[in-house]
Short mmCIF file of C-alpha atoms and ligand atoms in Angstrom, two decimals:
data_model
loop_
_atom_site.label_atom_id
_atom_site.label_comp_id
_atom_site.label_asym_id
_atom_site.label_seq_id
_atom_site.Cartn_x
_atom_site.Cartn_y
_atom_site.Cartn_z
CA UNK A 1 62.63 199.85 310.75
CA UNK A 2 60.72 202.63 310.95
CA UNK A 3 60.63 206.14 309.15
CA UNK A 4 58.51 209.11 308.24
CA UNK A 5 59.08 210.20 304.63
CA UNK A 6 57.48 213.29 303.45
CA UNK A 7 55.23 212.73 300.76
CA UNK A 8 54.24 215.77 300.12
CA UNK A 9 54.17 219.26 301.70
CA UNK A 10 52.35 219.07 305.09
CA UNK A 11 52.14 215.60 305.33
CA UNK A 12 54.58 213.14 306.94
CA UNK A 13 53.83 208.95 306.30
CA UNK A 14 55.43 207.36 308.79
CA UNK A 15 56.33 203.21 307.66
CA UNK A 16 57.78 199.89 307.96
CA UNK A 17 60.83 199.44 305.69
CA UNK A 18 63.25 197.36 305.68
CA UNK A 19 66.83 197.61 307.71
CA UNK A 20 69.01 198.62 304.96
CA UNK A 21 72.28 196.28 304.69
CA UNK A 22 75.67 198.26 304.66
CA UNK A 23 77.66 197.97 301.53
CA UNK A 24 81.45 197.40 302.22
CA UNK A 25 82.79 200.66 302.57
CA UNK A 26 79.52 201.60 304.85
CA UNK A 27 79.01 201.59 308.54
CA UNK A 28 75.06 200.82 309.41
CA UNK A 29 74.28 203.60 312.26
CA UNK A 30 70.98 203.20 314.49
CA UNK A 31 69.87 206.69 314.70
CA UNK A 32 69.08 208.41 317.88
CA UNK A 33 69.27 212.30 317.85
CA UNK A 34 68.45 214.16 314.39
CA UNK A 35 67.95 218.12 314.51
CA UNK A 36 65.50 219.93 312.49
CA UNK A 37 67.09 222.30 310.19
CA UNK A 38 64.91 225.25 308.68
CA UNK A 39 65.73 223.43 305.38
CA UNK A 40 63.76 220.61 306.62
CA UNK A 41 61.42 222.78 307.45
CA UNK A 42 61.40 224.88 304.02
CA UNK A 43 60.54 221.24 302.25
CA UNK A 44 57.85 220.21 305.01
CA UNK A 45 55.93 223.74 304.58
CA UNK A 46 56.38 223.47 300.49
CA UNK A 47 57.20 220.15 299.00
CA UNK A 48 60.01 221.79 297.38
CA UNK A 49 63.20 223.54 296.97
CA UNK A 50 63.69 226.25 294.09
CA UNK A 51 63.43 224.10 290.64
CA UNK A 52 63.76 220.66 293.04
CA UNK A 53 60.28 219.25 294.45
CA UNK A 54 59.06 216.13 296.73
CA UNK A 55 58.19 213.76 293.77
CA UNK A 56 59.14 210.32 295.47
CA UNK A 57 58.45 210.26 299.32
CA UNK A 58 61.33 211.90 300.97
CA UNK A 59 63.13 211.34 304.48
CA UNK A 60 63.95 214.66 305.84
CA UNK A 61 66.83 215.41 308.31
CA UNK A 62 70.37 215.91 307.54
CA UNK A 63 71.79 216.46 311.05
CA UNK A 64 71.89 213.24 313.00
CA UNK A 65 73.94 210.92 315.25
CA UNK A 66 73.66 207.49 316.71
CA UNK A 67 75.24 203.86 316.92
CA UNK A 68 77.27 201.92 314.99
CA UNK A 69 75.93 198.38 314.87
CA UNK A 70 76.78 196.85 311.59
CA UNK A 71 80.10 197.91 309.70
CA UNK A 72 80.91 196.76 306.27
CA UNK A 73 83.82 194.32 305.07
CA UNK A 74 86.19 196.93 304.14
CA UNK A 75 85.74 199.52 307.04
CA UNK A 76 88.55 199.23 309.72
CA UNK A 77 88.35 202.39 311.62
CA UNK A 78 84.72 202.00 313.38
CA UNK A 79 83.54 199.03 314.71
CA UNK A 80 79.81 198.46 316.29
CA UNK A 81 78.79 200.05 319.65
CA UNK A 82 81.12 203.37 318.37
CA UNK A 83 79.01 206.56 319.30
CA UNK A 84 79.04 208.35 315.66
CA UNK A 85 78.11 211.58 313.76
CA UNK A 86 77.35 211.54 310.15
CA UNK A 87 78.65 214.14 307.72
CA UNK A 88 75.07 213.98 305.63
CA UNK A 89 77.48 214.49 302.08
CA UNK A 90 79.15 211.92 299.95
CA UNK A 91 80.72 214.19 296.88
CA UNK A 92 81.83 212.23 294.29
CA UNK A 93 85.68 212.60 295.30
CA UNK A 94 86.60 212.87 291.39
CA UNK A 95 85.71 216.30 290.19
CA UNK A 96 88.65 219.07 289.91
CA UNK A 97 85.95 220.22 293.53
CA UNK A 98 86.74 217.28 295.21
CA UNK A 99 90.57 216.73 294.08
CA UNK A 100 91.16 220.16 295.84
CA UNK A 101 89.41 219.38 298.75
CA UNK A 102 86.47 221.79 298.44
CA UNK A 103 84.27 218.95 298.16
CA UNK A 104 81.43 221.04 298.98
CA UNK A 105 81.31 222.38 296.03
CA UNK A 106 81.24 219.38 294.23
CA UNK A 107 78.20 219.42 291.50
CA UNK A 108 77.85 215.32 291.94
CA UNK A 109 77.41 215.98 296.07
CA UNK A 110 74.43 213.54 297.27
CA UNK A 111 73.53 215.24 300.46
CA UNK A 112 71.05 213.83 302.46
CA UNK A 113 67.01 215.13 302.62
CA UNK A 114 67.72 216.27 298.90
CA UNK A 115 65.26 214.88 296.31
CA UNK A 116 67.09 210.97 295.74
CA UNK A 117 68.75 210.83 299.05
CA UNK A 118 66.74 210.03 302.28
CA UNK A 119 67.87 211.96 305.37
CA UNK A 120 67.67 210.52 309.34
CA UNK A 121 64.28 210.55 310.42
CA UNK A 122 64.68 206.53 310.42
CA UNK A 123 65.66 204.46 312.79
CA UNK A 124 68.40 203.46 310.50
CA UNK A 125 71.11 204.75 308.12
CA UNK A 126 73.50 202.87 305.95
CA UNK A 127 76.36 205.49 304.91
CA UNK A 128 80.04 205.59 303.71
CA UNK A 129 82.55 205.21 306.57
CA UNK A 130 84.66 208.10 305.47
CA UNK A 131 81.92 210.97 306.06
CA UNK A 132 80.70 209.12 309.95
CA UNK A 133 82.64 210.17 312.97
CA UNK A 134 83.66 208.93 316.20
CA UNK A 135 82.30 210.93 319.24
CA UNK A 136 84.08 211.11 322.49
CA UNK A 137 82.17 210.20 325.45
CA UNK A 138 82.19 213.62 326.80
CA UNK A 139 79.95 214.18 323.79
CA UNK A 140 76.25 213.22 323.75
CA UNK A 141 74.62 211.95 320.46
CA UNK A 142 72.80 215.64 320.71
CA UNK A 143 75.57 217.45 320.74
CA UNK A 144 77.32 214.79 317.95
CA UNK A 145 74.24 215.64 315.56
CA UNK A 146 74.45 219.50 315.89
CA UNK A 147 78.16 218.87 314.64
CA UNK A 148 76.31 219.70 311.23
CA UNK A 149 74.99 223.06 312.07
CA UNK A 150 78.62 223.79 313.96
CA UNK A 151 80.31 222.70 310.84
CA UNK A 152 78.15 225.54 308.97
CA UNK A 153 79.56 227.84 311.48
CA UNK A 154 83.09 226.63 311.31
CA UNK A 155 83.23 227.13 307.74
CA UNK A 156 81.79 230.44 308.04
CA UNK A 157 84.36 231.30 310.05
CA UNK A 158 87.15 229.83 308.28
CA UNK A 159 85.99 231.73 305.44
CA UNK A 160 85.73 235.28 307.07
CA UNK A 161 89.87 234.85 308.48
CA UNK A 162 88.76 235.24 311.83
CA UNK A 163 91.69 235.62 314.33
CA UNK A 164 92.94 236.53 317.65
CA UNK A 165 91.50 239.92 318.63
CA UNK A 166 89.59 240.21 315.61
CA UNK A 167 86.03 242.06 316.04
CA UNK A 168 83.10 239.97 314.87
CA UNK A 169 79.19 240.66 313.61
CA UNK A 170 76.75 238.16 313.40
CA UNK A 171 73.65 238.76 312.19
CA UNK A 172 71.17 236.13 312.81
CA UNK A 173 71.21 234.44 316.09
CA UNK A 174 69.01 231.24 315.09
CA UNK A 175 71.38 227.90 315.07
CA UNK A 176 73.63 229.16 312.22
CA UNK A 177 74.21 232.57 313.86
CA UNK A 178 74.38 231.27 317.71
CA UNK A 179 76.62 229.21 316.88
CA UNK A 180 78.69 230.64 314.22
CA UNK A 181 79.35 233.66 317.34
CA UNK A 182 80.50 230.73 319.41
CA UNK A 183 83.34 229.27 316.39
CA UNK A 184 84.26 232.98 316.07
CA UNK A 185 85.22 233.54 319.87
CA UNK A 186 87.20 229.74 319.59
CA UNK A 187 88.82 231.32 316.37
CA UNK A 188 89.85 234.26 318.70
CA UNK A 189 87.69 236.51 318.28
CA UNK A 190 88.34 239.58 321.44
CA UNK A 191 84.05 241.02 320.10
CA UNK A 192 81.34 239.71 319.18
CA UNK A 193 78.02 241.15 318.02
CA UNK A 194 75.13 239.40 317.13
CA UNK A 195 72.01 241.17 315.29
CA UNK A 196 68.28 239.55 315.71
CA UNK A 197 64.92 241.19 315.53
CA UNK A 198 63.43 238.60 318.04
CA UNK A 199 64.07 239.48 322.37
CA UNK A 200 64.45 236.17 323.07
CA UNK A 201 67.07 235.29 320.43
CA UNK A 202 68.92 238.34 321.27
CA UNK A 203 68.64 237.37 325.55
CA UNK A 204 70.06 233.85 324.34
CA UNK A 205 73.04 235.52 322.14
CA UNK A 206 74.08 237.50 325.30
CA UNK A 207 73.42 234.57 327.90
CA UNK A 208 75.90 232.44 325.29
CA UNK A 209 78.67 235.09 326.00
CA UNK A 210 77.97 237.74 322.95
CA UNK A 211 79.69 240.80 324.10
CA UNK A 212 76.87 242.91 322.57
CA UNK A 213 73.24 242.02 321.24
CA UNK A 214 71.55 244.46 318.88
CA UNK A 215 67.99 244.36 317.64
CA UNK A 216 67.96 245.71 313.67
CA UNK A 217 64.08 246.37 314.66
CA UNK A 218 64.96 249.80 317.13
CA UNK A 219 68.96 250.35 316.04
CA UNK A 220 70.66 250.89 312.91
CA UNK A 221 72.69 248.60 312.94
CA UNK A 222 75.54 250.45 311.25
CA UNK A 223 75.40 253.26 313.29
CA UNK A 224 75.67 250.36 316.28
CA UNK A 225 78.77 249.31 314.68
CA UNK A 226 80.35 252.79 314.15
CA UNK A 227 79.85 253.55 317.78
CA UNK A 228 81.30 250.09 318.87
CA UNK A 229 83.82 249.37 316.29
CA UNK A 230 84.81 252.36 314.85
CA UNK A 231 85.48 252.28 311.66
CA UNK A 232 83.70 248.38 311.16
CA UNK A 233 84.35 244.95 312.46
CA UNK A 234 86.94 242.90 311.04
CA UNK A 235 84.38 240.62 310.07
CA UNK A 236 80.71 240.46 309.66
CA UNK A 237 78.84 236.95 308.92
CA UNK A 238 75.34 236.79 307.66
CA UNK A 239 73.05 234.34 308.72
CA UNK A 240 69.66 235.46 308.06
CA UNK A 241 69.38 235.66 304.49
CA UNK A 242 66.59 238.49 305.25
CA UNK A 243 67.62 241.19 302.40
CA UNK A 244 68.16 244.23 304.58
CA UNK A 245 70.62 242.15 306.96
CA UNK A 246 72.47 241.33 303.81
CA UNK A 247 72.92 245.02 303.34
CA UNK A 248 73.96 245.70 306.69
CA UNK A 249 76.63 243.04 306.50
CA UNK A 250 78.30 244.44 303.50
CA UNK A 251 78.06 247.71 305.26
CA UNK A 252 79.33 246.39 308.91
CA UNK A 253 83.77 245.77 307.55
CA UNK A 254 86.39 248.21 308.45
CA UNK A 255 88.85 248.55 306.09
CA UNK A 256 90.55 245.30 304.46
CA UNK A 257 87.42 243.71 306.72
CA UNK A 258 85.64 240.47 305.12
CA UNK A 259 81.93 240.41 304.32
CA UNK A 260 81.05 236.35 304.53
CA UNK A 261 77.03 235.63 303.03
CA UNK A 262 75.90 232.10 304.70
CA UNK A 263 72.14 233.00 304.48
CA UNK A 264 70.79 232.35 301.74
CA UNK A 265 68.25 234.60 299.82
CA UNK A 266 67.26 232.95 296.43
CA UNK A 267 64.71 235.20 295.10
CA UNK A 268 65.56 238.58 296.69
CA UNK A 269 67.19 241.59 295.07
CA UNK A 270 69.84 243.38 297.27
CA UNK A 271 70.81 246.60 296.46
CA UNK A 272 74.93 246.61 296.84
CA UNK A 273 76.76 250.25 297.11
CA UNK A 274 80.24 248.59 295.17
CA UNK A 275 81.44 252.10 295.40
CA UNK A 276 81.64 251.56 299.83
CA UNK A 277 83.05 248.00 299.58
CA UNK A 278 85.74 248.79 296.59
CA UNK A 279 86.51 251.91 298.94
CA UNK A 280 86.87 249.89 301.94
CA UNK A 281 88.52 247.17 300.35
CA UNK A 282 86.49 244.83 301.60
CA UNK A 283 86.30 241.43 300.80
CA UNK A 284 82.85 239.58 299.94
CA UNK A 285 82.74 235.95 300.35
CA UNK A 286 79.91 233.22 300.14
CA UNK A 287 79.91 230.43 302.23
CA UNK A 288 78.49 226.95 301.11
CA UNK A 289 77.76 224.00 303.74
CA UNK A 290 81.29 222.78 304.87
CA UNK A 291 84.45 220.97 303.92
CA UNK A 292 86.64 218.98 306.41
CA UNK A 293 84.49 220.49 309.49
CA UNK A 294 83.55 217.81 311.22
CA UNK A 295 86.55 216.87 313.32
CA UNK A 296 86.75 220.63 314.23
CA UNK A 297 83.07 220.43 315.22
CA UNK A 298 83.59 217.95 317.32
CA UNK A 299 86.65 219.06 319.55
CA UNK A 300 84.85 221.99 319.44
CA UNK A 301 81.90 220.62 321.38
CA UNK A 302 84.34 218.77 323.63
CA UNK A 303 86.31 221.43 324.66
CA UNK A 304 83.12 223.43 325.56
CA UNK A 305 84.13 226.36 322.86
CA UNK A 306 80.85 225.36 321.18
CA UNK A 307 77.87 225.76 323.28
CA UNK A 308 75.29 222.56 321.29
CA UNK A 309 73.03 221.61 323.73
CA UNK A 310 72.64 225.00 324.87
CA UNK A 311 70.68 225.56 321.31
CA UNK A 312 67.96 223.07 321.82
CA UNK A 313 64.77 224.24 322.67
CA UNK A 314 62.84 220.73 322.81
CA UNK A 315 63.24 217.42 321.55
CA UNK A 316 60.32 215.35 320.36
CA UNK A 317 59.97 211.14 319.45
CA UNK A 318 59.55 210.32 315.57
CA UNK A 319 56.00 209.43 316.17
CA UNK A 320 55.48 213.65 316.80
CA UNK A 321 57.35 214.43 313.94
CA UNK A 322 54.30 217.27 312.79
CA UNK A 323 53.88 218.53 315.89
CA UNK A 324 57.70 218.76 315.88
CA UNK A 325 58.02 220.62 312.52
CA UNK A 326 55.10 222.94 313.88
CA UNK A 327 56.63 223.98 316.71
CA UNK A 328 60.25 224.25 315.32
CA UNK A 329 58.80 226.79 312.21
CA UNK A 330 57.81 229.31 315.81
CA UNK A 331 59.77 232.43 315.30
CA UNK A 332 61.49 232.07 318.89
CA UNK A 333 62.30 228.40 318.47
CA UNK A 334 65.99 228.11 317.65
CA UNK A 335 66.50 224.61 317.54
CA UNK A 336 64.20 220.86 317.78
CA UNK A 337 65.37 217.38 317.09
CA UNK A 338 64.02 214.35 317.18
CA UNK A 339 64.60 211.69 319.29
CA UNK A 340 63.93 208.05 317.38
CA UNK A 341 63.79 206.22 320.56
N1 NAD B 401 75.26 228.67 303.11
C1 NAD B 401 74.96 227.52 303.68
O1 NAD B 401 75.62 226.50 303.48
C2 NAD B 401 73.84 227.45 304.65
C3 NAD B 401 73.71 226.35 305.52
C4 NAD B 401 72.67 226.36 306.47
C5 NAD B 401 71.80 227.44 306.52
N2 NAD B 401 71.94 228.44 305.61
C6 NAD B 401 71.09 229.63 305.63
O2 NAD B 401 71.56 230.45 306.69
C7 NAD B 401 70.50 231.22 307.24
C8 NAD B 401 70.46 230.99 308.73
O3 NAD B 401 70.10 229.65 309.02
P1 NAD B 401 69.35 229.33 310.39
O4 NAD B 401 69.05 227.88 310.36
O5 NAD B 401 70.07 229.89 311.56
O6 NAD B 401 68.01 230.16 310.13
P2 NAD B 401 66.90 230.72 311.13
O7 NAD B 401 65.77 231.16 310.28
O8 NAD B 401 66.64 229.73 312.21
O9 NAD B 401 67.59 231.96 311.82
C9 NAD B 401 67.65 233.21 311.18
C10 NAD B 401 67.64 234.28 312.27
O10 NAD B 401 67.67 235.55 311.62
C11 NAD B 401 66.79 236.42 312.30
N3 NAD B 401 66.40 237.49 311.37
C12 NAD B 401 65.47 237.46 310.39
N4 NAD B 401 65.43 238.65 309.76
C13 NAD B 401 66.37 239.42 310.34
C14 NAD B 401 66.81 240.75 310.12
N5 NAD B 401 66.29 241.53 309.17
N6 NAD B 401 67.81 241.23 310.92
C15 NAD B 401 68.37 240.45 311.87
N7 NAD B 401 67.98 239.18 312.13
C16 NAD B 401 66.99 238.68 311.36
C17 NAD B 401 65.64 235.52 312.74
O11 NAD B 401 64.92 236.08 313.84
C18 NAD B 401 66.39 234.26 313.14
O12 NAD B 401 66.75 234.26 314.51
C19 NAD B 401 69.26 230.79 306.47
O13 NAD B 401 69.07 231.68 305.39
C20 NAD B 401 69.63 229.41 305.94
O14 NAD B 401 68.91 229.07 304.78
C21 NAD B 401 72.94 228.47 304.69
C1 LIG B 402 74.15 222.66 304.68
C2 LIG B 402 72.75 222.39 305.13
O1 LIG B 402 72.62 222.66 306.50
C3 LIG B 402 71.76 223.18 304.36
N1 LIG B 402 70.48 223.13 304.98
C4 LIG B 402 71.69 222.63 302.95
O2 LIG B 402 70.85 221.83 302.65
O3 LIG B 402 72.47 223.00 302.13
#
């Protein structure tokens, strides 16, 4: 089959390896559609990840979907020519994590394009039956990959209490933010703001049904969100990790609102006024890849709540794989993928 590891930052090596062979409990998928993720991205551009670098060439791409065409002894709930998503996690389903079924937080997690677990750009996966997922046919294997992505946003969500008439801020509208704003309005959400500093991010928010787009570049944004909301939106999502949209987040709550951190900002300091959210009473909450999402993603899609395709800005066959992580890393790109056919 063939793939295109990373070997080290900047370089792709596309090969021949062999069709892995799926253990009992695993379903082999042929991969078709696999989005680039600014993760992917983050290891193309530096061969690492914090402490965590490319030593052993890597497969990138954690957000894929495809065809069943192999399953394994023990699997009984797929069988080959199923359309499928994969959940790109396996936790270890053991750890106190796991037993409460916050398995993304479990410490054991192999998630794939991680240092010892290849990701999708390959023609084929081999992967554990219990985290790949049927797709309806009203749902393209486009869509079904961005069910990753969605999930982000779903947990997000889940994690903020969003419900019926609730105002909602999101700041960021790349794939997280887009379509974070999209899970809020399903969750019932009556507003929705979305914050970006780039025109063409903000035109797409309000094209995808935002009921207000502000750029942080001209407006403050909390004055924005006095003037619309009063005394602050029930909820306000981050999904930048840029440290002055962190601040405005934590600033953007009413009263007994939620403050829910998806971007992530390893290195940067953020100055916090505790004094404001103990005040408020406002509740601060991180939000860490997904748990039981996918399902959710998926009806989501199907029902046309969740706006996937709409988030694609090209698609491009594994043999452009650079040119694909070149253009995706352009600041008005929100979303590429891969195509392996
Ligand atoms: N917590 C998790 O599990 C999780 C999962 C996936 C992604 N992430 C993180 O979430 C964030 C969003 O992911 P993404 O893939 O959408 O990223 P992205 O870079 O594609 O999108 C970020 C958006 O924020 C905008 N932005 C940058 N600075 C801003 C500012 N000061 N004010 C307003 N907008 C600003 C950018 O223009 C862009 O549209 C990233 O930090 C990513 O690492 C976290
Ligand atoms: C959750 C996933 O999208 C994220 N990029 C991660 O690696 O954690």
């Amino acid at each position: 089959m063939r793939a295109a590891p990373l070997v080290e930052a900047g370089t792709f090596e596309p090969e021949t390896r062999e069709r892995p062979t799926p253990g009992p409990s695993e379903v082999l998928v042929e991969v078709s559609d696999v989005g680039i993720c600014g993760s992917d991205v983050h290891w193309y551009e530096h061969g690492r990840m914090g402490d965590r670098a490319v030593e052993e060439p890597l497969v990138l791409g954690h957000e894929s979907a495809g065809t069943v065409v192999e399953v394994g002894a023990a699997v009984d709930d797929h069988a080959v020519g199923d359309a499928v998503t994969i959940e790109p996690g396996v936790p270890c389903g053991e750890c106190e994590h796991c037993r409460r079924g916050a398995y993304n937080l479990c410490p054991a997690v192999e998630f794939m394009a991680t240092p010892g677990t290849d990701g999708a750009f390959r023609e084929y996966v081999a992967w554990p039956a219990e985290y790949v997922y049927g797709l309806p046919a009203s749902v393209s294997a486009r869509e079904g990959a961005l069910c990753e992505p969605i999930s982000v946003g779903v947990h997000a969500v889940r994690r903020a209490g969003v419900g019926m008439g609730d105002s909602v801020l999101v700041m960021g509208a790349g794939p997280i933010g887009l379509l974070a704003a999209d899970v809020a309005r399903a969750a019932g959400a009556a507003d929705v703001a979305v914050v970006d500093v780039v025109d063409s991010k903000l035109d797409r928010a309000l094209n995808r049904g935002a009921d207000l787009a502000i750029d942080s570049r001209e407006t403050d944004v909390a004055a924005a969100v006095r003037d619309e909301f009063g005394a602050g939106v029930d909820a306000a999502i981050e999904a930048t990790g840029a440290p002055p949209a962190i601040e405005a987040v934590l600033d953007a709550p009413g009263p007994d609102g939620t403050a829910v951190l998806v971007g992530l900002a390893p290195d940067a300091e953020v100055p916090v006024d505790t004094f404001e959210l103990v005040r408020r009473q406002v509740d601060v909450r991180g939000s860490y890849r997904f748990a039981n999402t996918y399902p959710t993603a998926i009806s989501l899609i199907a029902s046309g709540d969740v706006d996937a395709a709409g988030i694609v800005d090209f698609e491009l066959s594994l043999d452009r794989i650079g040119d694909a992580f070149g253009r995706a890393a352009e600041p008005d790109v929100v979303k590429g993928m891969i195509s392996m056919g």
